[in-house]
Short mmCIF file of C-alpha atoms and ligand atoms in Angstrom, two decimals:
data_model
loop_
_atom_site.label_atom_id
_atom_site.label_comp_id
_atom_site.label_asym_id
_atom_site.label_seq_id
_atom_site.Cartn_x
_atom_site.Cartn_y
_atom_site.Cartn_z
CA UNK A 1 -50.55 30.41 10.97
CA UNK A 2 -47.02 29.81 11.93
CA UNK A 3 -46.89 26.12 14.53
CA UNK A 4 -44.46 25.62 17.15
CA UNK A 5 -43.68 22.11 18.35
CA UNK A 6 -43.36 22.39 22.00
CA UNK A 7 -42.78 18.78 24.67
CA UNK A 8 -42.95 18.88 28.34
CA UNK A 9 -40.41 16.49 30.06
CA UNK A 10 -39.71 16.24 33.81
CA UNK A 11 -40.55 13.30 36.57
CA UNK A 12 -43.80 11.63 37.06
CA UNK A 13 -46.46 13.80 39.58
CA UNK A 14 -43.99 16.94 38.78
CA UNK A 15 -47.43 18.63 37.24
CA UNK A 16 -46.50 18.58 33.39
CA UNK A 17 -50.16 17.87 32.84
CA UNK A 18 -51.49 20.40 35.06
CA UNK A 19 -49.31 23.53 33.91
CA UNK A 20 -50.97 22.35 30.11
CA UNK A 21 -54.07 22.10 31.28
CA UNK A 22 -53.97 25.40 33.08
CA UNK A 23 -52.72 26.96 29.81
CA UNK A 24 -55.34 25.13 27.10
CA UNK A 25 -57.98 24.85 29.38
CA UNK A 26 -57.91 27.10 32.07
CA UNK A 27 -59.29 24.06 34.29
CA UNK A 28 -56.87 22.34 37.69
CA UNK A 29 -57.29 18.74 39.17
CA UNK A 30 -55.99 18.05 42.88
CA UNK A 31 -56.81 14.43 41.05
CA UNK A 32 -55.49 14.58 37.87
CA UNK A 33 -54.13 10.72 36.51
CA UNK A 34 -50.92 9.86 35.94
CA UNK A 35 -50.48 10.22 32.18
CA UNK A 36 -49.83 7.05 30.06
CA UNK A 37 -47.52 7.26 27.11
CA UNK A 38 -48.26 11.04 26.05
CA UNK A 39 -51.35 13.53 25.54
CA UNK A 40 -51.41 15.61 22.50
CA UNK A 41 -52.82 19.07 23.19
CA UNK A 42 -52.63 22.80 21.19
CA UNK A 43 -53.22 26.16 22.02
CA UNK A 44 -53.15 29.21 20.01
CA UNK A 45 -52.02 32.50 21.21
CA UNK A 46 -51.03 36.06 20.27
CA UNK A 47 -48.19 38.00 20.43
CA UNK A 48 -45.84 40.93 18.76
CA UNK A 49 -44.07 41.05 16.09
CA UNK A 50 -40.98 42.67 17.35
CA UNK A 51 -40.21 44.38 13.90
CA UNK A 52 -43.75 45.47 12.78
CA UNK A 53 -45.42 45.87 15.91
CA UNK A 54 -48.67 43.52 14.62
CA UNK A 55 -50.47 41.35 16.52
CA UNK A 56 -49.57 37.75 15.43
CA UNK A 57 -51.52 34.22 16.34
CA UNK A 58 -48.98 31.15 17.13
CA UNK A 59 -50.03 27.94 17.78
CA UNK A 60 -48.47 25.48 20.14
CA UNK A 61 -48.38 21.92 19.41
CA UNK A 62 -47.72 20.40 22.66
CA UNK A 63 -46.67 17.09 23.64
CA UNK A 64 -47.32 16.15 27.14
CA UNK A 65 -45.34 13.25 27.92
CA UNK A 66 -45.74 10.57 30.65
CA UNK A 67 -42.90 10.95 33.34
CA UNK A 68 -43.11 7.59 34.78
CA UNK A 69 -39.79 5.83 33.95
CA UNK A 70 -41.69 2.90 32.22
CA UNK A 71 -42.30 5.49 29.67
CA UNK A 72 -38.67 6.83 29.36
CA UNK A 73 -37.95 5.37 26.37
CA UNK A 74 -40.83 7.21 23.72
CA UNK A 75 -39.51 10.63 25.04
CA UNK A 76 -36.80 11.24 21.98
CA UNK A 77 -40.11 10.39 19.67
CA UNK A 78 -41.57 13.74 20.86
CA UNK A 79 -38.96 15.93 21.86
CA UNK A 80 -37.15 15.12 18.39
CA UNK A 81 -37.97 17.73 16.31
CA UNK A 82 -39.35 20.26 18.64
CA UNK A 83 -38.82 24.33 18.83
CA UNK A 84 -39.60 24.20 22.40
CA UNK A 85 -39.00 22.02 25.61
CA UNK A 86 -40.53 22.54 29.09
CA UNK A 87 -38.54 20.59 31.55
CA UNK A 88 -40.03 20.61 34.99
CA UNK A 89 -39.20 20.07 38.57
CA UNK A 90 -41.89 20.23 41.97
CA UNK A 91 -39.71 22.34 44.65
CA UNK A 92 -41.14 20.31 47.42
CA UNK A 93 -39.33 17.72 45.92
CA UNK A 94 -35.57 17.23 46.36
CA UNK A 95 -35.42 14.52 43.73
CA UNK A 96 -37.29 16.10 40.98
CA UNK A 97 -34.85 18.47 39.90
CA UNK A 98 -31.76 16.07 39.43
CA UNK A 99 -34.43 14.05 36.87
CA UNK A 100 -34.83 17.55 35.29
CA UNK A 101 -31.46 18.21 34.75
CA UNK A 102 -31.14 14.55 33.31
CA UNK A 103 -33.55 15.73 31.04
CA UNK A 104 -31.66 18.96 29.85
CA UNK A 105 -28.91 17.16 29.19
CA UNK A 106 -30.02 14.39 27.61
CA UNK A 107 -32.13 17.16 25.01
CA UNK A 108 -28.87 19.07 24.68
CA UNK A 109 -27.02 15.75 23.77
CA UNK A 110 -29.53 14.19 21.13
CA UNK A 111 -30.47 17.60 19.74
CA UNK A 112 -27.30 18.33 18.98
CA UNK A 113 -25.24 21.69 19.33
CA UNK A 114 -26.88 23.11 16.37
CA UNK A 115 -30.61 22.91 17.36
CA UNK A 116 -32.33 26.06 18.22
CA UNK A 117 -34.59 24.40 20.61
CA UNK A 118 -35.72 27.00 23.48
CA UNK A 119 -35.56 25.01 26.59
CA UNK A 120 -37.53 26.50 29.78
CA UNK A 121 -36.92 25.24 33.25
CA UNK A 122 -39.49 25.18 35.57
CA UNK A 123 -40.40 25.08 39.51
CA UNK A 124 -43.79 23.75 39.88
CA UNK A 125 -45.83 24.06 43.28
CA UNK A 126 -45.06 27.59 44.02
CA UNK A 127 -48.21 27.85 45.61
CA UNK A 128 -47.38 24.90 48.57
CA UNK A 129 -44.42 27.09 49.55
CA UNK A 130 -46.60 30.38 49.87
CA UNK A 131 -48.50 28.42 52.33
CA UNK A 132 -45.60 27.12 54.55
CA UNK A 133 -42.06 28.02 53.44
CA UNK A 134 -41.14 24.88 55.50
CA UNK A 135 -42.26 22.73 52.12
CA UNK A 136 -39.39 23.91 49.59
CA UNK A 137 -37.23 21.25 49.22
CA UNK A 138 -34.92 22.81 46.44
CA UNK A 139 -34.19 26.84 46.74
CA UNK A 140 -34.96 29.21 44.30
CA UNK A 141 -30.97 29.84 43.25
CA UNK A 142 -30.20 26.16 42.87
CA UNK A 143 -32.53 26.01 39.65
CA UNK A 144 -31.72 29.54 38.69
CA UNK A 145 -28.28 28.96 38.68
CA UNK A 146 -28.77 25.65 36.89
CA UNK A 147 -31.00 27.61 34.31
CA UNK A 148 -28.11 30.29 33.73
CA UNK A 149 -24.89 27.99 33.30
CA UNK A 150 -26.98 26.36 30.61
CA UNK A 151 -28.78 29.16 28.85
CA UNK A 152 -32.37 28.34 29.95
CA UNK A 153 -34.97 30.29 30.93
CA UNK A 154 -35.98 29.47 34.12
CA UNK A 155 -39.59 30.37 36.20
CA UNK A 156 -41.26 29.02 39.55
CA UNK A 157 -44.80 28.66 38.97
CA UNK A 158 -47.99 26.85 39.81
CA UNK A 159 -50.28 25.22 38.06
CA UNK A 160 -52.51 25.15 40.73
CA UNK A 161 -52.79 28.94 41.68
CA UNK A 162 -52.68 29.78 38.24
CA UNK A 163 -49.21 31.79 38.79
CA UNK A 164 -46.57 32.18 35.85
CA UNK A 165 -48.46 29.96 33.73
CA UNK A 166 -49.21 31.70 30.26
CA UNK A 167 -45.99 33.61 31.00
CA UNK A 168 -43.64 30.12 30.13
CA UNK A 169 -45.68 29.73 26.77
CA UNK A 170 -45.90 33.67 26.00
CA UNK A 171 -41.80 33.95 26.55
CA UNK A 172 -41.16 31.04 24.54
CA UNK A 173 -43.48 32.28 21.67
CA UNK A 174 -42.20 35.69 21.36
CA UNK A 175 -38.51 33.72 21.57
CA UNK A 176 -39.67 31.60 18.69
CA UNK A 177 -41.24 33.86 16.66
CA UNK A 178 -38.63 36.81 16.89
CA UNK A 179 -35.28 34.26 16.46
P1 LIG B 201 -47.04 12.19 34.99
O1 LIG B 201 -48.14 12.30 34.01
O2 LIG B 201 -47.10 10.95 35.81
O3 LIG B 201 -45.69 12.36 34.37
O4 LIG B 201 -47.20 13.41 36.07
P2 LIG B 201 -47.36 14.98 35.74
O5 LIG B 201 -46.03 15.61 35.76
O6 LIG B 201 -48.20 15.17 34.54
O7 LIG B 201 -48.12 15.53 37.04
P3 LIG B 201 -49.67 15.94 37.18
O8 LIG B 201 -49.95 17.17 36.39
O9 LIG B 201 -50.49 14.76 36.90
O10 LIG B 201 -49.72 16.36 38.71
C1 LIG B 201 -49.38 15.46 39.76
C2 LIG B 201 -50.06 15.89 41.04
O11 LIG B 201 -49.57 17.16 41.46
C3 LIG B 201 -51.59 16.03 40.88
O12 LIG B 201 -52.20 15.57 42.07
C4 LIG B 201 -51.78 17.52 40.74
O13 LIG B 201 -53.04 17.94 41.21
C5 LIG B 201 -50.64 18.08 41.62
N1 LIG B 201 -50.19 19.40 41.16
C6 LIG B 201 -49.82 19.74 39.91
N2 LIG B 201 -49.48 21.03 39.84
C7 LIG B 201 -49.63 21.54 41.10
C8 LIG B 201 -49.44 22.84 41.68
O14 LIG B 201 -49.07 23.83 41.04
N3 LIG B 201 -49.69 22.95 43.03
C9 LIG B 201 -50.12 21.90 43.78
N4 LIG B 201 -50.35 22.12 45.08
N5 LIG B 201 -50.32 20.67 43.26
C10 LIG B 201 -50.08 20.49 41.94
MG1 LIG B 202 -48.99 13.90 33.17
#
């Protein structure tokens, strides 16, 4: 089966944890712990072959790292080497996304400018601004726009609500698999 190495960066309390344990487990935790150094998770899914049409099984090997910025230093460990990064922001808050561009760049710098590494940049906590619009702290078009000048793809979600979840992971397969 073919394996795709895939890391989730962003800030601390963004909800790296929760959009993988949404997608491996189905499961959400208003609760969930900080994580401490990184969590090694994998999830197998299917998609098409854009050529042949058949049904094909990819696995992700995901890397869930620890956003607090004691940890910063044991990110290049697991984004080194990977097909696929996840950087995300919370749009209720205004800092988050100025750590996820950090992170962007930072990838695009070490990985150099002949990596193929799909990078996806994500808006967490969709579901806070459904309730009360008043809660968005970064607009839809700032991360968009962000996304497009640096050829990511780009998705508000939430992890809580269950909304765009599998979408970031299906995307990024069929990206993978077809390149
Ligand atoms: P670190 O492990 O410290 O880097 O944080 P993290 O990015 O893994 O964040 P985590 O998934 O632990 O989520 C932080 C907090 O945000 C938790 O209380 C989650 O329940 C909450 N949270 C995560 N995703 C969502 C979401 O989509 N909506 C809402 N309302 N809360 C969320
Ligand atoms: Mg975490």
């Amino acid at each position: 089966m073919i394996q795709f190495k895939l890391v989730l960066l962003g800030d601390s309390s963004v909800g790296k944890s929760s959009i993988v344990t949404r997608f491996v487990k189905d499961q959400f935790d208003i609760n969930k712990e900080s994580t401490i150094g990184a969590a090694f998770l994998s999830q197998t899914i299917k998609l098409l072959d854009s050529e042949t049409n058949d049904e094909v099984a990819v696995k992700f090997e995901i890397w869930d790292t620890a956003g607090q910025e004691r940890y910063k230093s044991l990110a290049p460990m697991y984004y080194r080497n990977s097909n696929a990064a996840i950087v995300v922001y919370d749009i209720t808050d205004a800092n988050s996304l100025s750590k996820a561009v950090k992170w962007v760049n930072e990838l695009k710098e070490k990985l150099g400018d002949d990596n193929d590494c799909v990078i996806s940049l994500i808006g967490n906590k969709l579901d806070l601004i459904n309730e009360d619009e008043t809660k968005r702290a970064i607009s839809r078009r700032e991360g968009e726009e962000f996304a497009i000048e640096n050829g990511l793809y780009f998705h508000e979600v939430s992890a809580k609500e269950n909304i765009g979840i599998k979408d970031i992971f299906q995307e990024i397969g069929e990206s993978l698999y077809n390149q």
